[in-house]
PDB file of C-alpha atoms in Angstrom:
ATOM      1  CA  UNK A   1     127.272  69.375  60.298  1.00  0.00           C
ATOM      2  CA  UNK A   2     129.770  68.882  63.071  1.00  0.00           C
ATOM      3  CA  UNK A   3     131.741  71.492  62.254  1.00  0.00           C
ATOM      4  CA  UNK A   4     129.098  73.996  62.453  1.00  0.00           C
ATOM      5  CA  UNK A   5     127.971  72.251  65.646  1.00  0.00           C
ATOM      6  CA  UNK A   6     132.262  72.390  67.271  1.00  0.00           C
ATOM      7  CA  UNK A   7     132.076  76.289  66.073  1.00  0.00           C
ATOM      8  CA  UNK A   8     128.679  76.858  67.614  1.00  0.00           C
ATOM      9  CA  UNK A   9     129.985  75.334  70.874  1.00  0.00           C
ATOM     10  CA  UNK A  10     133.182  77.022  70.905  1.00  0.00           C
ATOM     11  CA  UNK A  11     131.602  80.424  70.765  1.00  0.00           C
ATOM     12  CA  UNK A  12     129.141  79.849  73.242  1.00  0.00           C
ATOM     13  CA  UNK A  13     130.470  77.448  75.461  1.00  0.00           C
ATOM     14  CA  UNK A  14     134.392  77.365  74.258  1.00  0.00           C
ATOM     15  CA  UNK A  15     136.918  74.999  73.581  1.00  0.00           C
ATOM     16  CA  UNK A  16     135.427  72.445  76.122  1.00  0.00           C
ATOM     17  CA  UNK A  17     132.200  72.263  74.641  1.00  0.00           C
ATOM     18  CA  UNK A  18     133.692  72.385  70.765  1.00  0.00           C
ATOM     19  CA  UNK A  19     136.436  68.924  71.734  1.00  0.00           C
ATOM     20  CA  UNK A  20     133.384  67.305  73.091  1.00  0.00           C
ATOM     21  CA  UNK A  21     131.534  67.524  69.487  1.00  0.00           C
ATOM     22  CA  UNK A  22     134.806  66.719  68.166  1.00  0.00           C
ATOM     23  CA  UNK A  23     134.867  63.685  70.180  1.00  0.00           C
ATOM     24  CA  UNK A  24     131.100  62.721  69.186  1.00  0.00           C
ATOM     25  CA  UNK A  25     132.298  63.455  65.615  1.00  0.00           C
ATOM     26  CA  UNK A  26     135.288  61.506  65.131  1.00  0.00           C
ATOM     27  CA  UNK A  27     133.409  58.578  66.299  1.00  0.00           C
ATOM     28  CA  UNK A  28     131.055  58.642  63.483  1.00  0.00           C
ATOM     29  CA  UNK A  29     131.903  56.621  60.312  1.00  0.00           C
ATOM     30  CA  UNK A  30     130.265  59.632  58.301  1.00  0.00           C
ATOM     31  CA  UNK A  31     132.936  62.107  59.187  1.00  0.00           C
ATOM     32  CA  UNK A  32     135.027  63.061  56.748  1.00  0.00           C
ATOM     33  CA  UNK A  33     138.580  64.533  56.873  1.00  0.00           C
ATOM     34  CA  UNK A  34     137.835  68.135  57.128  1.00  0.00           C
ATOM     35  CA  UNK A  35     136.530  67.588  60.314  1.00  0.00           C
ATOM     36  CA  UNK A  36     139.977  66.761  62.018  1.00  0.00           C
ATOM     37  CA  UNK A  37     141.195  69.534  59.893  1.00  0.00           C
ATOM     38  CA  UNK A  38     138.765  72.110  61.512  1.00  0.00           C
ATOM     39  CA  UNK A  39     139.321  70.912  64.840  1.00  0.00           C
ATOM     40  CA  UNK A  40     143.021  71.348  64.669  1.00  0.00           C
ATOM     41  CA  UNK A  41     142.792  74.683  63.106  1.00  0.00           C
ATOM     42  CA  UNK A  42     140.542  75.615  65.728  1.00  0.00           C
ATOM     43  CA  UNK A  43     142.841  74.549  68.543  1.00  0.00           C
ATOM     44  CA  UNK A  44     145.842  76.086  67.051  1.00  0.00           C
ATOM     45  CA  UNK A  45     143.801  79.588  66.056  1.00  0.00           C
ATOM     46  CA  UNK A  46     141.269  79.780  68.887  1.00  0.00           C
ATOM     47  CA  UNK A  47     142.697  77.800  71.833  1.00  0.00           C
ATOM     48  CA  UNK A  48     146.530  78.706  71.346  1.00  0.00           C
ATOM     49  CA  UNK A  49     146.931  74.664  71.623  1.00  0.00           C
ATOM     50  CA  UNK A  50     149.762  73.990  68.550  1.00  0.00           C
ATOM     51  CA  UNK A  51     150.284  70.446  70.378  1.00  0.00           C
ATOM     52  CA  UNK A  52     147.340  69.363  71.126  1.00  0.00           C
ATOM     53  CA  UNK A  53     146.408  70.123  67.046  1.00  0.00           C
ATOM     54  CA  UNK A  54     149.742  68.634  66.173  1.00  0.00           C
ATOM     55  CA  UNK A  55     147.429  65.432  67.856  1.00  0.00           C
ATOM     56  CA  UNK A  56     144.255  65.879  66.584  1.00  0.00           C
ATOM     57  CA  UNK A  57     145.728  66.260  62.786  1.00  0.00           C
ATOM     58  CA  UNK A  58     148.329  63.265  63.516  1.00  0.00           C
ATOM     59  CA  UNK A  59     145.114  61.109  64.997  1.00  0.00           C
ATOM     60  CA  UNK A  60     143.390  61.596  61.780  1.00  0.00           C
ATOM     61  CA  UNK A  61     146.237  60.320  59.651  1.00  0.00           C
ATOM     62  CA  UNK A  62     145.361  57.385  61.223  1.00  0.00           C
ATOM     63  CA  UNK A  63     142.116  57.564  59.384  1.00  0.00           C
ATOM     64  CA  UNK A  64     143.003  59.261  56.401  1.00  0.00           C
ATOM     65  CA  UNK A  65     146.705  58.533  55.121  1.00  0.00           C
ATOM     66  CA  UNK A  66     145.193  57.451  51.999  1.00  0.00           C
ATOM     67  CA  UNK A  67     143.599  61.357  51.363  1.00  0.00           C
ATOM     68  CA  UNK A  68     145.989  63.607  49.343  1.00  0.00           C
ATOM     69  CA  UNK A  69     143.509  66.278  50.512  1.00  0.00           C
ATOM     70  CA  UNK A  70     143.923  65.450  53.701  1.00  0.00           C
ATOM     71  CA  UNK A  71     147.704  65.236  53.543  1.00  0.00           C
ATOM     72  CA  UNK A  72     148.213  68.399  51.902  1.00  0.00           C
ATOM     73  CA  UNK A  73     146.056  70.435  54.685  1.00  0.00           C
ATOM     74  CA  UNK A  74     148.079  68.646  57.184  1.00  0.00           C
ATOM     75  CA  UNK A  75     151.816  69.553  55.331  1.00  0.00           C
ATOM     76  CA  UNK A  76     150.231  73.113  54.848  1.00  0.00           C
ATOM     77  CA  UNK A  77     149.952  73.443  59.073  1.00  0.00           C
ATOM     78  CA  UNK A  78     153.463  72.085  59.018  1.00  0.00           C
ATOM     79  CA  UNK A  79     154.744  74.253  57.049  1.00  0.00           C
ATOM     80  CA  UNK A  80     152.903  77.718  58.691  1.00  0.00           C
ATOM     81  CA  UNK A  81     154.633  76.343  61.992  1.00  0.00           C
ATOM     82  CA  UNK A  82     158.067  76.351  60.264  1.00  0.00           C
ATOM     83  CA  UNK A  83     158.130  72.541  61.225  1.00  0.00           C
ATOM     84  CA  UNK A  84     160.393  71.647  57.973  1.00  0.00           C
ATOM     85  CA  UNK A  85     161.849  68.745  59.523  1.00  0.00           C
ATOM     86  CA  UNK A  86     158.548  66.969  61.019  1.00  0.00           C
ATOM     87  CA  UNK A  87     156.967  67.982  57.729  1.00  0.00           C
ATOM     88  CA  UNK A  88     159.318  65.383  55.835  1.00  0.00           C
ATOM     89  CA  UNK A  89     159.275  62.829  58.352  1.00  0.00           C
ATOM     90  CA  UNK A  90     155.306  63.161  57.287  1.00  0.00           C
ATOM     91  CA  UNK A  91     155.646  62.953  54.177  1.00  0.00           C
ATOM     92  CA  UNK A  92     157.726  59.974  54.260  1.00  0.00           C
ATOM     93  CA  UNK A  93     156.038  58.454  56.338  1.00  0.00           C
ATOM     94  CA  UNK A  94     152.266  58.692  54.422  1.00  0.00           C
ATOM     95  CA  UNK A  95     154.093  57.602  51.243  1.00  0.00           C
ATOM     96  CA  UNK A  96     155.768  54.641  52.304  1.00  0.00           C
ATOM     97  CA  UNK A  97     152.693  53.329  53.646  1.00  0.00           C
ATOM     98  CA  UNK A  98     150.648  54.662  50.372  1.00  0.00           C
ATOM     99  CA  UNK A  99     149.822  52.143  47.517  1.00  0.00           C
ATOM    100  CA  UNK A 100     152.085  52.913  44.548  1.00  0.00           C
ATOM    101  CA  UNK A 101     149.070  54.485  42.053  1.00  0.00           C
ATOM    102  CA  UNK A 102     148.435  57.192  44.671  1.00  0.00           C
ATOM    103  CA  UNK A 103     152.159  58.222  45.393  1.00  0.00           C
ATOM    104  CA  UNK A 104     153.487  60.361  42.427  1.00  0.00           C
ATOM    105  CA  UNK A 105     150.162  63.313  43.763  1.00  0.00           C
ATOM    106  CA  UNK A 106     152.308  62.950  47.036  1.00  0.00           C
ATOM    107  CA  UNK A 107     155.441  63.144  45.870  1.00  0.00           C
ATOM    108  CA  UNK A 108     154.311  66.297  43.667  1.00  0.00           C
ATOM    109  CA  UNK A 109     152.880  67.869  46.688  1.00  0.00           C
ATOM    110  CA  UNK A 110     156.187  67.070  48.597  1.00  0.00           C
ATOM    111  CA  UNK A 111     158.223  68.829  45.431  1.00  0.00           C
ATOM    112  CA  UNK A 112     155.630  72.086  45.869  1.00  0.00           C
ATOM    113  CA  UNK A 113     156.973  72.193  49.649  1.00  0.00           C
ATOM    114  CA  UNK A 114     160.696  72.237  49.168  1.00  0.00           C
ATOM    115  CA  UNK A 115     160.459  74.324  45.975  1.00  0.00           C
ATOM    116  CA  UNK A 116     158.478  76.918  48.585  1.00  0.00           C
ATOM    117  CA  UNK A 117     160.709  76.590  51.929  1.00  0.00           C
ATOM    118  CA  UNK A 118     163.639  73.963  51.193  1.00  0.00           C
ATOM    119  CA  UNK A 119     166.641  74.619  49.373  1.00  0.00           C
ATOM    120  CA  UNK A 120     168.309  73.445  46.069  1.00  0.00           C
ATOM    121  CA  UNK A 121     169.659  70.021  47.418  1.00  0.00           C
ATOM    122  CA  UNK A 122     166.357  69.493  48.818  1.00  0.00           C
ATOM    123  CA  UNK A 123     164.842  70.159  45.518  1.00  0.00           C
ATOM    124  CA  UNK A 124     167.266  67.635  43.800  1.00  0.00           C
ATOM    125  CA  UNK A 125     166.393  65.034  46.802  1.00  0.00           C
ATOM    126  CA  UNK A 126     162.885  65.257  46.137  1.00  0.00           C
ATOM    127  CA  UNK A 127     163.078  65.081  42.216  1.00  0.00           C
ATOM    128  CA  UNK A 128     165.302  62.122  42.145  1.00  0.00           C
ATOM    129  CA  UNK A 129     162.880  59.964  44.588  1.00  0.00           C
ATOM    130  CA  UNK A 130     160.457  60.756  42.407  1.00  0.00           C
ATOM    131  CA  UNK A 131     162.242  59.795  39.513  1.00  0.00           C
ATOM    132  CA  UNK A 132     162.662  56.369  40.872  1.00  0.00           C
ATOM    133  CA  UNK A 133     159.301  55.903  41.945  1.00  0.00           C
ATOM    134  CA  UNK A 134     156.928  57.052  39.088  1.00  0.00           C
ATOM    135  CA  UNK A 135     159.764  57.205  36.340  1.00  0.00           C
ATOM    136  CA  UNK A 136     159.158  61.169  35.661  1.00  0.00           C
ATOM    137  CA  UNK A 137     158.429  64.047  36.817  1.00  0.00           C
ATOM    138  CA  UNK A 138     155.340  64.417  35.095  1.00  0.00           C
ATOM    139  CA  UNK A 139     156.247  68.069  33.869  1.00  0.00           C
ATOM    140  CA  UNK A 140     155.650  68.669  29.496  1.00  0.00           C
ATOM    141  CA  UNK A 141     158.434  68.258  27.470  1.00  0.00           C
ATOM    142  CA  UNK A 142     159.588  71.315  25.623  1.00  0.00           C
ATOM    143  CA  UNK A 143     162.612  72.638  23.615  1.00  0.00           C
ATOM    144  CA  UNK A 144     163.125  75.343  26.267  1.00  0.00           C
ATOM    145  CA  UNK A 145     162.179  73.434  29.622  1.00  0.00           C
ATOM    146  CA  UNK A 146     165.388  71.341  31.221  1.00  0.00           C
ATOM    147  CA  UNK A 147     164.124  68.058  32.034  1.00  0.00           C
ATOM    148  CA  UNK A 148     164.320  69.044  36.055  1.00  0.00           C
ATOM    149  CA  UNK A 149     162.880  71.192  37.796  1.00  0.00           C
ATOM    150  CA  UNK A 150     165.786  72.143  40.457  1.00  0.00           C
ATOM    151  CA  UNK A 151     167.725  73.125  36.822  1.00  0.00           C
ATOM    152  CA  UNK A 152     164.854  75.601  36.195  1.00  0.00           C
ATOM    153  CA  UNK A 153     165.233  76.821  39.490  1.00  0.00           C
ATOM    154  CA  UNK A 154     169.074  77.059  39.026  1.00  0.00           C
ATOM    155  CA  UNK A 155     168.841  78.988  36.058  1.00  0.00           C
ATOM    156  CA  UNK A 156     166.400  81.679  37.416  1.00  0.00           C
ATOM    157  CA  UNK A 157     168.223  82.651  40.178  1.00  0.00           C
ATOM    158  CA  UNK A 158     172.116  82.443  39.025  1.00  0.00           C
TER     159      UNK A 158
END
C-alpha cells in the first residue's frame, strides 16, 4: 500500500511528496522490507540521490538485518554501484551480528557476489569462512565436482 501511495506521490507531486509517505511508512510496524527497498530504488532511479538511498537502505538494516531478502536486495544495489568494498564491509557486518542458524544463506549469498565481481582469492576467502562457520559448503558431492568451488572455477578458466 505505501509503495503505491510513495509512487503515486512522486509522479504527481515528486520526490517531496513520495519521502513524506516514506516517512509515514517507515513508522508503521506493518511495513515490511520492500518498502525501504522501493524507496531507495526510487531515490537512486528517479531522484539521482545514490547517498541519500545508500541511507534509506542502511536505515532499514537497522530494522531488517535478520532478512536474507532484505540483505540480498541491499548487496544487489551495492554491487550495480560497483561499491565492492562497502559491499563486504556489509556483509560482514549483517553476519556477525546474525544468529548462527541464519548465517550459512548469507554466507552463500556473499559466495554468489565474489564468484560474479571478485576474484579467485576472494573466492577462496569466502569459501574458507564458510567452511569454518557451517562446516561445508553445502554443494552435492560427486565423482566429478572438486570439493571447492574456487577449484571449479580454476579449472574452467585455465
Amino acid at each position: 500500500l505505501y509503495i503505491k501511495w510513495m509512487q503515486f506521490e512522486r509522479r504527481a507531486g515528486g520526490i517531496t511528496g513520495a519521502r513524506k509517505v516514506f516517512k509515514m511508512g517507515r513508522k508503521d510496524e506493518r511495513c515490511s522490507w520492500q518498502l525501504f527497498v522501493a524507496s531507495a530504488l526510487m531515490e537512486f532511479h528517479c531522484a539521482k540521490e545514490s547517498a541519500v538511498a545508500f541511507k534509506v537502505l542502511d536505515l532499514g538494516l537497522q530494522r531488517f538485518r535478520d532478512r536474507r531478502d532484505y540483505v540480498e536486495a541491499f548487496v544487489d544495489y551495492l554491487a550495480h554501484l560497483n561499491e565492492d568494498d562497502v559491499t563486504r564491509v556489509l556483509m560482514e557486518k549483517v553476519v556477525q551480528s546474525m544468529p548462527a542458524d541464519h548465517t550459512p544463506a548469507l554466507w552463500h549469498t556473499f559466495l554468489k557476489f565474489e564468484e560474479a565481481f571478485g576474484d579467485l582469492g576472494g573466492i577462496q576467502s569466502s569459501e574458507n569462512r564458510l567452511l569454518q562457520h557451517t562446516g561445508s559448503l553445502g554443494l552435492p558431492r560427486s565423482a566429478t565436482m572438486p570439493d571447492k568451488i574456487a577449484q571449479v572455477v580454476a579449472d574452467r578458466y585455465s
